[in-house]
Amino acid sequence: METLLLGAGLLLGAYVLVYYNLVKAPPCGGIGSLRGRTAVVTGANSGIGKMTALELARRGARVVLACRSRERGEAAVFDLRQESGNNEVIFMALDLASLASVQAFATAFLSSEPRLDILIHNAGISSCGRTRETFNLLFRVNHVGPFLLTHLLLPLLKSCAPSRVVVVSSAAHRRGRLDFSRLDCPVVGWQQELRAYADSKLANVLFARELATQLEGTGVTCYAAHPGPVNSELFLRHLPGWLCPILRPLAWLVLRAPQGGAQTPLYCALQEGIEPLSGRYFANCRVEEVSPAARDDQAALRLWKATKKLAGLGPAEDDDDPDEEPQPQGPGAPSSLSTPYPEKTTVSGPFHSYPGSPDLSKLTRRRIQVKAEPSPD
């Protein structure tokens, strides 16, 4: 009996050490009041996104939940209004797998919202599920869609500077290896899905790095944020039904709750004094070094150009000709504007340029050294 009690005590002690050192997330501080500011959080109907939106709403921000499912999005709006006491929480339809939907969202948002202070790219998928597309669905949802959305909302972000863009990435970026000849190739099978997910997370880190370079001096800063090991629907939703009851209790013990996973994205969105660290990767509310592939500036610029093409913003550039205008593709263009989910977008109609909208290809190409200094306490 004594041996059993001793073993149980050792296990409990080990669990406490693991929990407080590896699982429990440090709380986010940052700006206390966000009254008068507007934030967009993608994929905010559940999990990390919902907890992120809840905290922003509690601090008084006007929060737009950009979600694919109208039913789940509007249910989340009801929950967040009740929990935060803030009625300035609204839903707008956004399907990141459809570039037409991204353009429609931007059209609706820019016509109805006078400002944008915080853009958090939280939405993502880890598996294609039963969906079969002619393009890389994981890369589209996790990287290309957010890239296009940032491009379309950038004029408003700049006019409201200082403003921030947060891209939720993952430690899985360390396993990513971008093959530029196959970025948009369809993904089949779980092994390819694991690789495509890691590649998309690497793309997130490189995107934040390059965006910081492109926007130097504009007052818009951007960050890649790793939420940590989180007990969310991202992976469990794609597991076989018989396996979920086995893994859910284990996940509850060793993974963070969504509220804990929201702390680092919130830190990047709200913490004062981290502007010099724009373009860096954060984990556990502090700056962290990334893999060599994730700090390759040439790869970041090459990915930027390739993503412009995939996003329908014109052909990939093989040179830095500042006079070349990107040519957005129309709604009838192949694959890049295909809509895998037959869901109505908020606003229909062709894509158009917005007055004062900058051409991202014209922004400075100067390379900057991202400062490798620790984040402030």
Coordinates of C-alpha atoms in Angstrom, one line a residue:
M1 CA 0.0 0.0 0.0
E2 CA 2.8 2.4 0.9
T3 CA 4.5 1.6 -2.4
L4 CA 1.3 2.5 -4.3
L5 CA 0.9 5.8 -2.4
L6 CA 4.5 6.7 -3.0
G7 CA 4.1 5.9 -6.7
A8 CA 0.9 8.0 -6.9
G9 CA 2.6 10.8 -5.1
L10 CA 5.6 10.7 -7.5
L11 CA 3.2 10.7 -10.5
L12 CA 1.2 13.6 -9.1
G13 CA 4.4 15.6 -8.4
A14 CA 5.7 14.9 -11.9
Y15 CA 2.4 16.0 -13.4
V16 CA 2.4 19.2 -11.4
L17 CA 6.0 20.0 -12.6
V18 CA 5.1 19.3 -16.2
Y19 CA 1.8 21.3 -16.0
Y20 CA 3.3 24.4 -14.5
N21 CA 6.5 24.4 -16.6
L22 CA 5.2 23.2 -20.0
V23 CA 1.4 23.3 -20.1
K24 CA 0.2 26.3 -18.1
A25 CA 0.3 29.5 -20.1
P26 CA 1.5 32.8 -18.6
P27 CA -1.3 35.4 -18.4
C28 CA -1.4 38.2 -21.0
G29 CA -1.2 41.8 -19.7
G30 CA -1.0 44.6 -22.2
I31 CA -3.4 47.4 -22.9
G32 CA -6.2 47.5 -20.3
S33 CA -8.8 49.4 -22.3
L34 CA -9.6 48.9 -26.0
R35 CA -12.6 51.2 -26.2
G36 CA -12.8 52.9 -29.5
R37 CA -10.7 50.2 -31.2
T38 CA -11.8 47.5 -33.6
A39 CA -10.4 44.0 -33.9
V40 CA -11.0 41.2 -36.4
V41 CA -10.4 37.6 -35.3
T42 CA -10.8 34.8 -37.8
G43 CA -12.1 31.5 -36.8
A44 CA -13.5 33.0 -33.6
N45 CA -16.5 30.7 -33.2
S46 CA -14.6 28.2 -31.0
G47 CA -11.4 27.3 -29.3
I48 CA -8.4 29.8 -29.2
G49 CA -10.2 32.3 -31.5
K50 CA -13.2 32.5 -29.3
M51 CA -11.2 33.0 -26.1
T52 CA -9.1 35.6 -27.9
A53 CA -12.3 37.5 -29.0
L54 CA -13.7 37.2 -25.5
E55 CA -10.7 38.9 -23.9
L56 CA -10.7 41.7 -26.5
A57 CA -14.4 42.2 -25.9
R58 CA -13.9 42.3 -22.2
R59 CA -11.4 45.1 -22.7
G60 CA -14.0 47.1 -24.6
A61 CA -13.0 46.5 -28.2
R62 CA -15.5 46.2 -31.1
V63 CA -14.8 42.6 -32.2
V64 CA -15.7 41.1 -35.6
L65 CA -15.9 37.3 -35.6
A66 CA -14.9 36.3 -39.1
C67 CA -16.1 32.7 -39.4
R68 CA -17.2 30.3 -42.2
S69 CA -20.3 28.9 -40.4
R70 CA -23.0 31.5 -39.9
E71 CA -24.8 29.3 -37.4
R72 CA -21.8 28.8 -35.2
G73 CA -20.6 32.3 -35.7
E74 CA -23.8 33.9 -34.5
A75 CA -24.0 31.5 -31.6
A76 CA -20.5 32.6 -30.6
V77 CA -21.6 36.3 -30.8
F78 CA -24.4 35.6 -28.4
D79 CA -22.1 33.8 -26.0
L80 CA -19.4 36.5 -26.1
R81 CA -21.9 39.3 -25.6
Q82 CA -23.3 37.5 -22.6
E83 CA -19.9 36.8 -21.0
S84 CA -18.2 40.1 -21.8
G85 CA -21.1 42.5 -21.3
N86 CA -20.0 44.1 -24.6
N87 CA -22.6 44.3 -27.3
E88 CA -20.0 45.5 -29.9
V89 CA -19.4 41.9 -31.0
I90 CA -20.6 41.0 -34.5
F91 CA -20.3 38.2 -37.0
M92 CA -19.2 38.5 -40.6
A93 CA -19.0 35.5 -43.0
L94 CA -15.5 34.5 -44.1
D95 CA -14.4 31.3 -45.8
L96 CA -10.6 31.4 -46.2
A97 CA -10.7 28.5 -48.6
S98 CA -12.5 30.7 -51.1
L99 CA -10.6 33.8 -52.3
A100 CA -13.9 35.2 -53.6
S101 CA -15.2 35.0 -50.0
V102 CA -12.1 36.8 -48.7
Q103 CA -12.7 39.6 -51.2
A104 CA -16.4 39.8 -50.3
F105 CA -15.5 40.0 -46.6
A106 CA -13.1 42.8 -47.3
T107 CA -15.6 44.7 -49.4
A108 CA -18.3 44.4 -46.6
F109 CA -15.8 45.3 -43.8
L110 CA -14.4 48.3 -45.6
S111 CA -17.8 49.6 -46.4
S112 CA -19.2 49.3 -42.9
E113 CA -16.3 49.7 -40.5
P114 CA -14.4 53.0 -40.2
R115 CA -11.3 51.6 -38.5
L116 CA -9.2 48.4 -37.9
D117 CA -6.6 48.3 -35.1
I118 CA -6.0 44.6 -34.6
L119 CA -6.1 41.8 -37.2
I120 CA -5.6 38.3 -35.8
H121 CA -5.3 35.4 -38.2
N122 CA -6.4 32.6 -35.9
A123 CA -8.4 30.4 -38.3
G124 CA -6.7 27.2 -39.6
I125 CA -7.1 23.6 -40.4
S126 CA -4.9 20.6 -39.8
S127 CA -6.6 18.2 -42.2
C128 CA -8.5 18.3 -45.5
G129 CA -11.1 15.9 -44.0
R130 CA -13.2 14.4 -46.8
T131 CA -12.9 17.5 -49.0
R132 CA -11.0 17.0 -52.2
E133 CA -9.9 20.0 -54.1
T134 CA -7.7 20.7 -57.1
F135 CA -5.4 22.9 -54.9
N136 CA -3.7 22.6 -51.5
L137 CA -6.5 23.2 -49.2
L138 CA -4.3 23.4 -46.1
F139 CA -2.0 25.9 -47.6
R140 CA -4.9 27.9 -48.9
V141 CA -6.8 28.2 -45.6
N142 CA -3.7 28.6 -43.4
H143 CA -1.6 30.9 -45.5
V144 CA -2.9 32.2 -48.8
G145 CA -6.3 33.3 -47.5
P146 CA -4.8 35.3 -44.6
F147 CA -2.2 36.8 -47.0
L148 CA -5.0 38.1 -49.3
L149 CA -7.1 39.3 -46.4
T150 CA -4.1 41.3 -45.0
H151 CA -3.5 42.8 -48.4
L152 CA -7.1 44.0 -48.7
L153 CA -7.3 45.4 -45.2
L154 CA -3.9 47.0 -45.1
P155 CA -5.0 50.5 -46.1
L156 CA -7.3 50.7 -43.1
L157 CA -4.7 49.2 -40.8
K158 CA -2.2 51.9 -42.0
S159 CA -4.7 54.7 -41.5
C160 CA -5.4 53.5 -37.9
A161 CA -1.7 53.1 -37.0
P162 CA -0.3 52.1 -34.7
S163 CA -2.0 48.8 -35.5
R164 CA -1.1 45.2 -35.4
V165 CA -1.3 41.9 -37.4
V166 CA -1.0 38.6 -35.5
V167 CA -0.6 35.4 -37.4
V168 CA -1.2 32.3 -35.2
S169 CA 1.5 29.8 -36.2
S170 CA 2.8 26.7 -34.5
A171 CA 6.0 24.9 -33.3
A172 CA 5.2 22.6 -36.2
H173 CA 6.9 25.1 -38.5
R174 CA 10.2 23.5 -37.5
R175 CA 9.2 20.5 -39.5
G176 CA 8.2 22.6 -42.6
R177 CA 10.2 22.5 -45.8
L178 CA 8.7 24.6 -48.6
D179 CA 8.8 23.1 -52.1
F180 CA 8.0 26.1 -54.3
S181 CA 7.3 23.9 -57.3
R182 CA 4.4 22.2 -55.4
L183 CA 3.0 24.8 -53.1
D184 CA -0.6 24.5 -54.5
C185 CA -0.6 20.8 -55.3
P186 CA -3.5 18.8 -53.8
V187 CA -2.8 16.9 -50.5
V188 CA -3.8 13.3 -50.3
G189 CA -3.4 11.0 -47.2
W190 CA -2.5 11.8 -43.6
Q191 CA 1.3 11.8 -44.2
Q192 CA 0.9 14.5 -46.9
E193 CA -1.5 16.4 -44.6
L194 CA 1.1 16.4 -41.7
R195 CA 3.7 17.8 -44.1
A196 CA 1.3 20.3 -45.6
Y197 CA 0.3 21.5 -42.2
A198 CA 4.0 22.0 -41.1
D199 CA 4.7 23.8 -44.4
S200 CA 1.7 26.2 -43.9
K201 CA 2.9 27.0 -40.4
L202 CA 6.4 27.7 -41.7
A203 CA 4.8 30.0 -44.3
N204 CA 3.0 31.8 -41.5
V205 CA 6.3 32.6 -39.8
L206 CA 8.0 33.7 -43.1
F207 CA 4.9 35.8 -43.9
A208 CA 5.1 37.7 -40.6
R209 CA 8.9 38.2 -41.2
E210 CA 8.5 39.6 -44.7
L211 CA 5.4 41.7 -43.8
A212 CA 7.5 43.4 -41.1
T213 CA 10.1 44.2 -43.7
Q214 CA 7.5 45.5 -46.2
L215 CA 5.8 47.7 -43.6
E216 CA 8.8 49.2 -41.8
G217 CA 8.0 52.7 -40.9
T218 CA 4.3 52.5 -41.5
G219 CA 3.2 52.1 -37.9
V220 CA 1.8 48.6 -38.6
T221 CA 3.6 45.8 -36.8
C222 CA 3.2 42.1 -37.2
Y223 CA 4.0 39.0 -35.2
A224 CA 3.8 35.2 -35.5
A225 CA 2.4 33.6 -32.3
H226 CA 2.6 29.9 -31.2
P227 CA -0.3 29.2 -28.8
G228 CA 1.4 26.1 -27.3
P229 CA -0.1 22.6 -26.9
V230 CA -3.8 23.3 -26.8
N231 CA -6.8 21.1 -26.3
S232 CA -8.8 22.4 -29.2
E233 CA -10.9 21.0 -32.1
L234 CA -8.1 21.5 -34.6
F235 CA -6.8 18.0 -34.5
L236 CA -9.4 16.0 -32.5
R237 CA -12.2 16.9 -35.0
H238 CA -10.4 14.8 -37.7
L239 CA -9.8 11.7 -35.5
P240 CA -11.8 8.5 -35.9
G241 CA -14.9 8.6 -33.7
W242 CA -13.8 5.6 -31.6
L243 CA -10.5 7.2 -30.8
C244 CA -11.8 10.5 -29.5
P245 CA -13.2 9.2 -26.1
I246 CA -9.8 7.7 -25.4
L247 CA -7.7 10.8 -26.3
R248 CA -10.0 13.5 -24.9
P249 CA -9.3 12.8 -21.2
L250 CA -5.6 12.6 -21.9
A251 CA -5.7 15.8 -23.8
W252 CA -7.5 17.5 -20.9
L253 CA -4.6 16.4 -18.6
V254 CA -1.6 17.4 -20.8
L255 CA -2.8 20.2 -23.1
R256 CA -3.7 23.8 -22.4
A257 CA -7.3 24.9 -22.3
P258 CA -8.2 27.3 -25.2
Q259 CA -8.0 30.2 -22.8
G260 CA -4.4 29.4 -22.1
G261 CA -3.7 29.0 -25.9
A262 CA -5.1 32.5 -26.4
Q263 CA -2.5 34.2 -24.2
T264 CA 0.4 34.5 -26.6
P265 CA -1.7 35.8 -29.5
L266 CA -3.2 38.3 -27.1
Y267 CA 0.2 39.3 -25.9
C268 CA 1.3 40.0 -29.5
A269 CA -1.8 42.0 -30.1
L270 CA -1.8 44.1 -26.8
Q271 CA 1.6 44.2 -25.2
E272 CA 3.1 47.6 -25.2
G273 CA 6.8 48.1 -26.2
I274 CA 7.2 45.1 -28.5
E275 CA 7.1 47.2 -31.7
P276 CA 10.9 46.8 -32.3
L277 CA 10.3 43.0 -32.4
S278 CA 7.9 43.2 -35.4
G279 CA 8.3 40.1 -37.5
R280 CA 9.4 37.9 -34.7
Y281 CA 8.0 34.6 -33.5
F282 CA 6.5 34.5 -29.9
A283 CA 5.7 31.5 -27.7
N284 CA 4.7 31.6 -24.0
C285 CA 4.4 35.4 -24.2
R286 CA 8.1 35.9 -25.1
V287 CA 10.1 36.1 -28.2
E288 CA 11.6 32.8 -29.3
E289 CA 14.2 31.8 -31.9
V290 CA 12.9 29.9 -35.0
S291 CA 14.3 27.2 -37.2
P292 CA 16.9 28.3 -39.9
A293 CA 14.3 27.8 -42.6
A294 CA 12.0 30.3 -40.8
R295 CA 14.6 33.1 -40.8
D296 CA 15.6 32.8 -44.4
D297 CA 14.9 36.3 -45.9
Q298 CA 15.3 35.1 -49.4
A299 CA 12.8 32.3 -48.9
A300 CA 10.4 34.8 -47.3
L301 CA 10.5 37.1 -50.3
R302 CA 10.2 34.3 -52.7
L303 CA 7.2 33.0 -50.8
W304 CA 5.7 36.5 -50.8
K305 CA 5.9 36.6 -54.6
A306 CA 4.6 33.1 -55.1
T307 CA 1.6 33.8 -52.7
K308 CA 0.7 36.9 -54.7
K309 CA 0.1 34.6 -57.7
L310 CA -1.8 32.1 -55.7
A311 CA -4.0 34.8 -54.1
G312 CA -5.0 36.1 -57.6
L313 CA -3.0 39.4 -57.2
G314 CA -1.1 39.0 -60.4
P315 CA 1.7 36.8 -61.8
A316 CA 4.6 35.9 -59.6
E317 CA 7.4 38.3 -60.0
D318 CA 10.8 37.2 -61.2
D319 CA 12.2 40.7 -60.8
D320 CA 11.6 43.7 -58.6
D321 CA 10.0 46.0 -61.3
P322 CA 8.3 48.6 -59.2
D323 CA 6.1 49.7 -62.2
E324 CA 4.3 46.4 -62.6
E325 CA 0.8 46.4 -61.3
P326 CA -0.8 43.2 -59.9
Q327 CA -3.8 42.1 -61.8
P328 CA -6.5 40.7 -59.6
Q329 CA -8.3 37.7 -61.1
G330 CA -12.0 37.9 -61.7
P331 CA -14.7 35.7 -60.1
G332 CA -14.5 33.4 -63.1
A333 CA -10.8 32.6 -62.8
P334 CA -9.8 29.0 -62.3
S335 CA -8.9 27.3 -59.0
S336 CA -7.6 30.5 -57.2
L337 CA -11.2 31.7 -56.8
S338 CA -12.9 28.4 -56.5
T339 CA -15.3 28.0 -53.7
P340 CA -15.1 24.5 -52.0
Y341 CA -17.9 25.3 -49.6
P342 CA -21.3 26.4 -51.1
E343 CA -21.9 29.1 -48.6
K344 CA -23.2 32.6 -49.2
T345 CA -20.7 35.3 -48.6
T346 CA -21.6 38.6 -46.9
V347 CA -21.4 40.7 -50.1
S348 CA -21.5 39.4 -53.6
G349 CA -19.9 41.1 -56.6
P350 CA -16.6 41.3 -58.4
F351 CA -13.4 42.3 -56.7
H352 CA -12.3 45.9 -57.1
S353 CA -9.5 48.0 -55.9
Y354 CA -10.1 50.3 -53.0
P355 CA -9.3 54.0 -53.1
G356 CA -5.8 54.5 -51.6
S357 CA -5.1 50.8 -51.5
P358 CA -1.4 50.3 -51.8
D359 CA 0.1 47.8 -54.2
L360 CA 2.1 45.5 -51.9
S361 CA 4.5 44.8 -54.7
K362 CA 5.5 48.5 -54.6
L363 CA 6.3 48.6 -51.0
T364 CA 10.0 48.8 -50.1
R365 CA 12.2 45.9 -50.8
R366 CA 14.8 46.9 -48.2
R367 CA 15.8 44.0 -46.1
I368 CA 16.0 44.6 -42.4
Q369 CA 17.7 42.8 -39.6
V370 CA 15.0 41.7 -37.2
K371 CA 16.3 42.6 -33.7
A372 CA 17.2 39.5 -31.6
E373 CA 16.6 41.2 -28.3
P374 CA 14.5 39.7 -25.6
S375 CA 10.9 41.0 -25.2
P376 CA 10.2 43.4 -22.4
D377 CA 8.7 42.1 -19.2

